[in-house]
PDB file of C-alpha atoms in Angstrom:
ATOM      1  CA  MET A 814      20.704  44.559  63.535  1.00  0.00           C
ATOM      2  CA  GLN A 815      23.791  45.327  61.480  1.00  0.00           C
ATOM      3  CA  LEU A 816      27.194  46.021  62.222  1.00  0.00           C
ATOM      4  CA  VAL A 817      28.565  48.691  59.827  1.00  0.00           C
ATOM      5  CA  CYS A 818      32.287  49.548  59.672  1.00  0.00           C
ATOM      6  CA  ALA A 819      33.456  52.643  57.587  1.00  0.00           C
ATOM      7  CA  ASN A 820      29.822  53.153  55.829  1.00  0.00           C
ATOM      8  CA  ALA A 821      29.888  49.216  54.676  1.00  0.00           C
ATOM      9  CA  THR A 822      27.729  46.826  56.445  1.00  0.00           C
ATOM     10  CA  VAL A 823      30.034  44.016  58.020  1.00  0.00           C
ATOM     11  CA  GLY A 824      28.830  39.767  58.615  1.00  0.00           C
ATOM     12  CA  ALA A 825      25.610  39.005  58.611  1.00  0.00           C
ATOM     13  CA  PRO A 826      22.761  40.427  60.348  1.00  0.00           C
ATOM     14  CA  LEU A 827      21.336  39.934  63.916  1.00  0.00           C
ATOM     15  CA  ASN A 828      17.807  38.793  64.380  1.00  0.00           C
ATOM     16  CA  LEU A 829      16.959  40.285  68.062  1.00  0.00           C
ATOM     17  CA  GLY A 830      13.542  38.265  67.789  1.00  0.00           C
ATOM     18  CA  ASP A 831      10.948  40.160  69.848  1.00  0.00           C
ATOM     19  CA  LEU A 832      11.966  41.589  72.143  1.00  0.00           C
ATOM     20  CA  LYS A 833      10.056  41.917  75.807  1.00  0.00           C
ATOM     21  CA  ALA A 834       9.077  44.978  78.099  1.00  0.00           C
ATOM     22  CA  GLY A 835      11.179  44.926  81.648  1.00  0.00           C
ATOM     23  CA  GLU A 836      13.737  42.979  79.799  1.00  0.00           C
ATOM     24  CA  ARG A 837      17.789  43.647  79.907  1.00  0.00           C
ATOM     25  CA  TYR A 838      19.407  42.647  76.600  1.00  0.00           C
ATOM     26  CA  SER A 839      23.114  42.485  75.696  1.00  0.00           C
ATOM     27  CA  VAL A 840      24.685  42.724  72.407  1.00  0.00           C
ATOM     28  CA  LEU A 841      28.426  41.994  72.388  1.00  0.00           C
ATOM     29  CA  LEU A 842      30.865  42.696  68.944  1.00  0.00           C
ATOM     30  CA  VAL A 843      33.452  39.729  69.295  1.00  0.00           C
ATOM     31  CA  PRO A 844      36.157  38.650  67.129  1.00  0.00           C
ATOM     32  CA  SER A 845      36.506  35.729  64.842  1.00  0.00           C
ATOM     33  CA  ALA A 846      38.554  33.863  61.887  1.00  0.00           C
ATOM     34  CA  THR A 847      36.406  35.192  59.261  1.00  0.00           C
ATOM     35  CA  GLY A 848      35.503  38.302  60.615  1.00  0.00           C
ATOM     36  CA  PRO A 849      33.348  40.420  63.534  1.00  0.00           C
ATOM     37  CA  ARG A 850      30.205  38.970  64.756  1.00  0.00           C
ATOM     38  CA  LEU A 851      27.310  40.037  66.417  1.00  0.00           C
ATOM     39  CA  LEU A 852      26.239  38.246  69.135  1.00  0.00           C
ATOM     40  CA  SER A 853      23.022  38.824  71.827  1.00  0.00           C
ATOM     41  CA  ALA A 854      21.829  37.994  75.179  1.00  0.00           C
ATOM     42  CA  THR A 855      18.915  38.033  77.777  1.00  0.00           C
ATOM     43  CA  ASP A 856      20.590  39.423  81.088  1.00  0.00           C
ATOM     44  CA  THR A 857      19.777  36.862  83.793  1.00  0.00           C
ATOM     45  CA  LEU A 858      22.002  38.924  86.471  1.00  0.00           C
ATOM     46  CA  SER A 859      20.198  42.071  86.230  1.00  0.00           C
ATOM     47  CA  ASN A 860      16.707  41.010  87.518  1.00  0.00           C
TER      48      ASN A 860
END
């Protein structure tokens, strides 16, 4: 996954790896000192 802002890529791409059917995932966009960052997490409370 790659963040795009004003038609330009921003930050490093996020590798989600192999996603499993039936699992739920969240992707978060957070600010940092070096620019925006993408973070991923597997939702555990939804199961």
